[in-house]
Structure formats: structure tokens, C-alpha cells
mmCIF file of C-alpha atoms in Angstrom:
data_model
loop_
_atom_site.group_PDB
_atom_site.id
_atom_site.type_symbol
_atom_site.label_atom_id
_atom_site.label_comp_id
_atom_site.label_asym_id
_atom_site.label_seq_id
_atom_site.Cartn_x
_atom_site.Cartn_y
_atom_site.Cartn_z
ATOM 1 C CA MET E 1 4.166 -27.970 33.768
ATOM 2 C CA ASN E 2 1.180 -25.743 32.970
ATOM 3 C CA TYR E 3 -0.393 -25.128 29.553
ATOM 4 C CA LYS E 4 1.445 -21.855 28.895
ATOM 5 C CA SER E 5 4.769 -23.473 29.733
ATOM 6 C CA LEU E 6 4.048 -26.320 27.326
ATOM 7 C CA ILE E 7 3.252 -23.833 24.556
ATOM 8 C CA TYR E 8 6.493 -21.977 25.274
ATOM 9 C CA VAL E 9 8.574 -25.162 25.145
ATOM 10 C CA PHE E 10 6.823 -26.301 21.973
ATOM 11 C CA SER E 11 7.521 -22.930 20.360
ATOM 12 C CA LEU E 12 11.227 -23.203 21.209
ATOM 13 C CA VAL E 13 11.367 -26.689 19.683
ATOM 14 C CA ILE E 14 9.815 -25.370 16.465
ATOM 15 C CA ILE E 15 12.249 -22.457 16.305
ATOM 16 C CA VAL E 16 15.259 -24.741 16.806
ATOM 17 C CA PHE E 17 13.970 -27.179 14.199
ATOM 18 C CA LEU E 18 13.367 -24.478 11.628
ATOM 19 C CA SER E 19 16.737 -22.892 12.278
ATOM 20 C CA GLN E 20 18.324 -26.089 10.989
ATOM 21 C CA LYS E 21 16.631 -25.820 7.605
ATOM 22 C CA GLN E 22 17.961 -24.078 4.519
ATOM 23 C CA LYS E 23 19.086 -20.468 4.766
ATOM 24 C CA LEU E 24 16.355 -18.355 3.259
ATOM 25 C CA PRO E 25 16.977 -15.283 1.094
ATOM 26 C CA ASP E 26 17.171 -12.056 3.066
ATOM 27 C CA GLY E 27 13.698 -10.799 3.886
ATOM 28 C CA PHE E 28 12.067 -14.260 4.080
ATOM 29 C CA VAL E 29 11.153 -16.210 7.222
ATOM 30 C CA TYR E 30 9.791 -19.558 8.289
ATOM 31 C CA VAL E 31 6.396 -18.365 9.463
ATOM 32 C CA LYS E 32 6.199 -20.794 12.391
ATOM 33 C CA THR E 33 9.090 -18.933 14.029
ATOM 34 C CA ILE E 34 6.772 -15.926 14.247
ATOM 35 C CA ILE E 35 3.390 -17.676 14.655
ATOM 36 C CA PRO E 36 4.104 -21.058 16.294
ATOM 37 C CA ASP E 37 0.431 -21.989 16.665
ATOM 38 C CA LEU E 38 -0.532 -21.272 13.046
ATOM 39 C CA GLU E 39 -2.345 -24.105 11.261
ATOM 40 C CA VAL E 40 -0.599 -24.929 7.966
ATOM 41 C CA GLU E 41 -1.696 -27.418 5.299
ATOM 42 C CA LEU E 42 0.191 -26.691 2.104
ATOM 43 C CA LYS E 43 -2.078 -28.177 -0.537
ATOM 44 C CA TYR E 44 0.671 -28.440 -3.150
ATOM 45 C CA TYR E 45 2.871 -30.529 -0.871
ATOM 46 C CA GLY E 46 0.212 -33.245 -0.863
ATOM 47 C CA THR E 47 -2.098 -34.637 -3.535
ATOM 48 C CA ASP E 48 -5.375 -32.966 -2.522
ATOM 49 C CA ASN E 49 -5.160 -30.305 -5.221
ATOM 50 C CA PHE E 50 -6.360 -29.666 -8.764
ATOM 51 C CA VAL E 51 -3.332 -31.442 -10.276
ATOM 52 C CA GLY E 52 -3.697 -34.462 -7.991
ATOM 53 C CA ASP E 53 0.005 -34.724 -7.224
ATOM 54 C CA THR E 54 2.777 -33.128 -5.161
ATOM 55 C CA ILE E 55 3.955 -30.046 -7.040
ATOM 56 C CA ASP E 56 7.578 -29.388 -7.992
ATOM 57 C CA GLY E 57 9.465 -27.389 -5.368
ATOM 58 C CA TYR E 58 7.362 -28.442 -2.378
ATOM 59 C CA LYS E 59 9.599 -30.624 -0.220
ATOM 60 C CA SER E 60 7.781 -30.198 3.113
ATOM 61 C CA ASN E 61 4.694 -28.741 4.754
ATOM 62 C CA THR E 62 6.643 -25.615 5.711
ATOM 63 C CA LEU E 63 5.184 -22.144 5.269
ATOM 64 C CA ILE E 64 7.618 -19.499 4.021
ATOM 65 C CA LEU E 65 6.746 -15.829 3.505
ATOM 66 C CA THR E 66 8.401 -12.436 3.539
ATOM 67 C CA LYS E 67 8.891 -11.175 7.070
ATOM 68 C CA PRO E 68 6.417 -8.248 6.813
ATOM 69 C CA THR E 69 3.733 -10.651 5.576
ATOM 70 C CA ALA E 70 4.305 -13.037 8.468
ATOM 71 C CA GLU E 71 4.220 -10.176 10.964
ATOM 72 C CA GLN E 72 0.853 -8.993 9.671
ATOM 73 C CA LEU E 73 -0.533 -12.527 9.808
ATOM 74 C CA LYS E 74 0.525 -12.694 13.455
ATOM 75 C CA LEU E 75 -1.608 -9.639 14.206
ATOM 76 C CA ILE E 76 -4.549 -11.213 12.395
ATOM 77 C CA GLN E 77 -4.124 -14.495 14.251
ATOM 78 C CA GLU E 78 -4.091 -12.683 17.593
ATOM 79 C CA GLU E 79 -7.226 -10.712 16.734
ATOM 80 C CA LEU E 80 -9.093 -13.812 15.578
ATOM 81 C CA GLN E 81 -8.142 -15.691 18.723
ATOM 82 C CA GLU E 82 -10.094 -13.132 20.728
ATOM 83 C CA GLN E 83 -13.146 -14.620 18.973
ATOM 84 C CA ASN E 84 -11.918 -18.213 19.462
ATOM 85 C CA LEU E 85 -11.002 -18.390 15.784
ATOM 86 C CA CYS E 86 -7.680 -19.004 14.008
ATOM 87 C CA LEU E 87 -6.099 -18.867 10.583
ATOM 88 C CA LYS E 88 -5.357 -21.882 8.418
ATOM 89 C CA VAL E 89 -2.959 -21.418 5.495
ATOM 90 C CA PHE E 90 -3.089 -23.438 2.266
ATOM 91 C CA ASP E 91 -0.203 -21.789 0.415
ATOM 92 C CA GLY E 92 2.325 -19.006 0.811
ATOM 93 C CA TYR E 93 5.614 -18.588 -1.021
ATOM 94 C CA ARG E 94 5.503 -20.705 -4.212
ATOM 95 C CA PRO E 95 8.637 -21.461 -6.250
ATOM 96 C CA GLN E 96 8.560 -20.570 -9.946
ATOM 97 C CA ARG E 97 9.225 -24.241 -10.704
ATOM 98 C CA ALA E 98 5.854 -25.032 -9.134
ATOM 99 C CA VAL E 99 4.168 -22.558 -11.463
ATOM 100 C CA ASP E 100 5.989 -24.213 -14.369
ATOM 101 C CA HIS E 101 4.544 -27.537 -13.185
ATOM 102 C CA PHE E 102 1.043 -26.039 -13.372
ATOM 103 C CA ILE E 103 1.752 -24.855 -16.916
ATOM 104 C CA ARG E 104 2.868 -28.331 -18.062
ATOM 105 C CA TRP E 105 -0.201 -29.861 -16.446
ATOM 106 C CA ALA E 106 -2.544 -27.351 -18.083
ATOM 107 C CA LYS E 107 -1.178 -28.202 -21.530
ATOM 108 C CA ASP E 108 -2.047 -31.874 -21.078
ATOM 109 C CA LEU E 109 -5.735 -31.630 -21.916
ATOM 110 C CA ASN E 110 -6.260 -35.347 -21.336
ATOM 111 C CA ASP E 111 -5.356 -35.093 -17.645
ATOM 112 C CA THR E 112 -8.651 -34.100 -16.045
ATOM 113 C CA ILE E 113 -8.641 -36.509 -13.097
ATOM 114 C CA ASN E 114 -9.771 -33.845 -10.596
ATOM 115 C CA LYS E 115 -11.991 -31.781 -12.879
ATOM 116 C CA SER E 116 -15.249 -32.656 -11.115
ATOM 117 C CA GLN E 117 -13.857 -31.503 -7.775
ATOM 118 C CA PHE E 118 -11.951 -28.347 -8.697
ATOM 119 C CA TYR E 119 -13.152 -27.003 -12.061
ATOM 120 C CA PRO E 120 -16.400 -28.757 -13.072
ATOM 121 C CA ASP E 121 -17.752 -25.875 -15.167
ATOM 122 C CA VAL E 122 -14.487 -24.617 -16.696
ATOM 123 C CA THR E 123 -12.876 -26.231 -19.729
ATOM 124 C CA LYS E 124 -9.289 -27.077 -18.889
ATOM 125 C CA LYS E 125 -7.904 -25.217 -21.909
ATOM 126 C CA ASN E 126 -9.591 -22.052 -20.602
ATOM 127 C CA LEU E 127 -7.985 -22.063 -17.150
ATOM 128 C CA PHE E 128 -5.364 -19.550 -18.348
ATOM 129 C CA VAL E 129 -7.821 -17.455 -20.354
ATOM 130 C CA GLU E 130 -10.127 -17.110 -17.365
ATOM 131 C CA GLU E 131 -7.135 -16.285 -15.114
ATOM 132 C CA TYR E 132 -7.369 -19.211 -12.726
ATOM 133 C CA ILE E 133 -3.762 -20.138 -13.577
ATOM 134 C CA ALA E 134 -0.987 -17.744 -14.658
ATOM 135 C CA SER E 135 2.513 -18.242 -16.068
ATOM 136 C CA ARG E 136 3.804 -15.987 -13.274
ATOM 137 C CA SER E 137 2.327 -16.044 -9.783
ATOM 138 C CA GLY E 138 2.338 -13.385 -7.106
ATOM 139 C CA HIS E 139 3.022 -16.228 -4.678
ATOM 140 C CA SER E 140 6.561 -16.490 -6.069
ATOM 141 C CA LYS E 141 7.270 -12.983 -4.779
ATOM 142 C CA GLY E 142 6.717 -14.211 -1.242
ATOM 143 C CA SER E 143 3.996 -11.888 0.023
ATOM 144 C CA THR E 144 0.859 -13.645 -1.217
ATOM 145 C CA VAL E 145 -1.016 -16.134 0.914
ATOM 146 C CA ASP E 146 -4.015 -18.446 0.494
ATOM 147 C CA LEU E 147 -5.931 -19.047 3.707
ATOM 148 C CA THR E 148 -9.172 -19.438 5.573
ATOM 149 C CA ILE E 149 -10.530 -19.164 9.130
ATOM 150 C CA ILE E 150 -11.057 -22.164 11.402
ATOM 151 C CA ASP E 151 -12.867 -22.776 14.684
ATOM 152 C CA GLY E 152 -10.413 -22.492 17.562
ATOM 153 C CA ASN E 153 -11.907 -25.470 19.410
ATOM 154 C CA THR E 154 -12.556 -27.982 16.652
ATOM 155 C CA GLY E 155 -10.118 -26.883 13.949
ATOM 156 C CA GLU E 156 -12.943 -27.077 11.444
ATOM 157 C CA PRO E 157 -12.893 -24.402 8.711
ATOM 158 C CA LEU E 158 -15.720 -21.899 8.542
ATOM 159 C CA ASP E 159 -18.019 -22.572 5.594
ATOM 160 C CA MET E 160 -16.962 -20.223 2.794
ATOM 161 C CA GLY E 161 -19.277 -21.686 0.166
ATOM 162 C CA THR E 162 -16.598 -23.473 -1.870
ATOM 163 C CA PRO E 163 -13.408 -25.391 -1.113
ATOM 164 C CA PHE E 164 -9.985 -23.806 -1.596
ATOM 165 C CA ASP E 165 -8.909 -23.725 -5.264
ATOM 166 C CA PHE E 166 -12.397 -24.239 -6.656
ATOM 167 C CA PHE E 167 -12.203 -22.630 -10.100
ATOM 168 C CA GLY E 168 -15.541 -21.022 -10.852
ATOM 169 C CA LYS E 169 -17.724 -17.992 -10.177
ATOM 170 C CA GLU E 170 -18.829 -19.574 -6.922
ATOM 171 C CA SER E 171 -15.395 -18.676 -5.502
ATOM 172 C CA TRP E 172 -15.602 -15.011 -6.443
ATOM 173 C CA VAL E 173 -15.567 -12.792 -3.365
ATOM 174 C CA LYS E 174 -18.890 -11.152 -4.175
ATOM 175 C CA TYR E 175 -20.705 -14.215 -5.542
ATOM 176 C CA ALA E 176 -24.320 -13.894 -4.429
ATOM 177 C CA GLY E 177 -25.510 -17.487 -4.776
ATOM 178 C CA ILE E 178 -24.381 -18.718 -1.372
ATOM 179 C CA SER E 179 -26.061 -18.782 2.028
ATOM 180 C CA GLU E 180 -26.124 -15.846 4.411
ATOM 181 C CA GLU E 181 -23.825 -17.713 6.800
ATOM 182 C CA GLN E 182 -21.307 -18.318 3.997
ATOM 183 C CA LYS E 183 -21.456 -14.649 3.014
ATOM 184 C CA LYS E 184 -20.898 -13.651 6.635
ATOM 185 C CA ASN E 185 -17.830 -15.900 6.870
ATOM 186 C CA ARG E 186 -16.354 -14.508 3.659
ATOM 187 C CA GLN E 187 -16.986 -10.974 4.843
ATOM 188 C CA LEU E 188 -15.178 -11.693 8.117
ATOM 189 C CA LEU E 189 -12.130 -13.023 6.265
ATOM 190 C CA GLN E 190 -12.108 -10.106 3.839
ATOM 191 C CA PHE E 191 -12.582 -7.542 6.595
ATOM 192 C CA ILE E 192 -9.786 -8.728 8.835
ATOM 193 C CA MET E 193 -7.291 -9.267 6.009
ATOM 194 C CA LEU E 194 -7.935 -5.856 4.428
ATOM 195 C CA LYS E 195 -7.806 -4.240 7.871
ATOM 196 C CA HIS E 196 -4.252 -5.539 8.278
ATOM 197 C CA ASN E 197 -2.831 -4.199 5.033
ATOM 198 C CA PHE E 198 -3.673 -6.969 2.568
ATOM 199 C CA LYS E 199 -5.466 -6.646 -0.756
ATOM 200 C CA ASN E 200 -7.683 -9.383 -2.117
ATOM 201 C CA TYR E 201 -8.167 -11.083 -5.490
ATOM 202 C CA SER E 202 -11.799 -10.771 -6.527
ATOM 203 C CA GLN E 203 -12.022 -14.243 -8.125
ATOM 204 C CA GLU E 204 -10.664 -16.184 -5.125
ATOM 205 C CA TRP E 205 -12.048 -15.589 -1.630
ATOM 206 C CA TRP E 206 -8.907 -17.176 -0.081
ATOM 207 C CA HIS E 207 -6.219 -15.154 -1.918
ATOM 208 C CA PHE E 208 -4.496 -12.085 -0.412
ATOM 209 C CA THR E 209 -1.345 -10.081 -1.124
ATOM 210 C CA LEU E 210 0.429 -7.727 1.252
ATOM 211 C CA LYS E 211 0.225 -4.112 0.142
ATOM 212 C CA ASN E 212 3.647 -2.565 -0.507
ATOM 213 C CA GLU E 213 5.181 -6.048 -0.750
ATOM 214 C CA PRO E 214 8.992 -5.949 -0.428
ATOM 215 C CA PHE E 215 9.758 -7.790 -3.713
ATOM 216 C CA PRO E 216 7.132 -6.562 -6.192
ATOM 217 C CA LYS E 217 9.116 -7.488 -9.306
ATOM 218 C CA THR E 218 11.127 -10.527 -8.196
ATOM 219 C CA TYR E 219 9.968 -14.100 -8.783
ATOM 220 C CA PHE E 220 11.926 -16.501 -6.565
ATOM 221 C CA ASP E 221 12.582 -20.185 -7.195
ATOM 222 C CA PHE E 222 14.139 -21.653 -4.051
ATOM 223 C CA GLU E 223 12.398 -24.802 -2.819
ATOM 224 C CA VAL E 224 9.947 -25.067 0.057
ATOM 225 C CA GLU E 225 11.757 -27.236 2.605
#
């Protein structure tokens, strides 16, 4: 069996597996059914995040998005692959219960176990004021995604100057105090995402929302599983 045949069989296995999961609301899809080779590492399913724990509502490392969002990401993935690059996604649809978990965590000012890694220069009580955390998240509407670009051979992420979810000016899209290579990598990510109908968030280089998202006023709360 050749390489392309193996990829085809693997894709069918993924589609069958995902079809056995929960029935999603109309308009949502399991993204792997559209982009089988997409790299996904949902940071809130694990413990490598600013809270330091698995977040409520994340039951598996399964990326869910609205169908138009997934279809645009497929186009981006295909374009990047022409340069031997790929996408890696850290978060997509986020249940409201996960946002509520963030809120509870933010109110516990004594819990700063991951401060040095994720928000060294921001006082925890100011995370809401400085808009790093919100009581309602665009992610819960299903058309917002956090991602980066990785090397197609090694799987290593391109150097963007800060890790995902680093709360500070260093993560702002136009932050000047990074190397030329880091600026170039950020510009590539911004260019290709905006080219394919996404808009960015100026304080987070990894954060993008589909323009004309299908559920602009609806915050969903079904679990990620």
C-alpha cells in the first residue's frame, strides 16, 4: 500500500470514529472530518495552560468549529503545505462552562501557580481589566480559533516570540521587541489568516475569528468530546 493509500485509509478511520461521537448542533463539525491531517493540541484539555488543570467542558482532544470556519482552515492548510508548513490548533470551540471555570480561577487570587510562565508581568486581578480573560468568549460562538504554524517535516512550531496564551505586550501582534525572524513568522500567520477571511485580535498573535461568523450572538455550552 503506497503513502497516499495509507493517508486515505487513515482519513476514513478518523471519519468513522468521529461519526460515533455526540451529535453536534447544526452548523458545527468535527474539524478532522474536513482536515484529517490537521495537528491539534487543545491546551485546555491538558494541564499545560495558565490555570494548570483540565478545564471544564473539555472531555477529549477533539477540535470542533462551525463548518465555514473549518472549510477556510482547510484552504489555509493546503496553501501552507505548498511551503512545507502546516497549521497547529490550540483551541477552537470553547463551551461557556469553560469560560466560567476561568472566571472562578481568576477570582482566586492565591492561585498563581503558573504566573511566571503565562503572566509574569500582569497582576492576576487585572487579567479581566486588561482583557486577557473575558466573561464571554468569542470561542463559544464556534468560529474563533487559536493556532500557529509548524514545520511540515519536524512538527516544530515556528518561533512567534512568545508561547501561546502568554499574557503580556510581547504577544501583541505588532509588538516591536522581537527578532526579525519572529516578526516574519507572525506576519506570515497574519497574512494567510486574513487572506482567508479571518480577522485577528491585536493583543494575541494566535487568535482569529471568521468574518461573518454564522452565530454572532449565540454562546454555546455543549461539551468538547
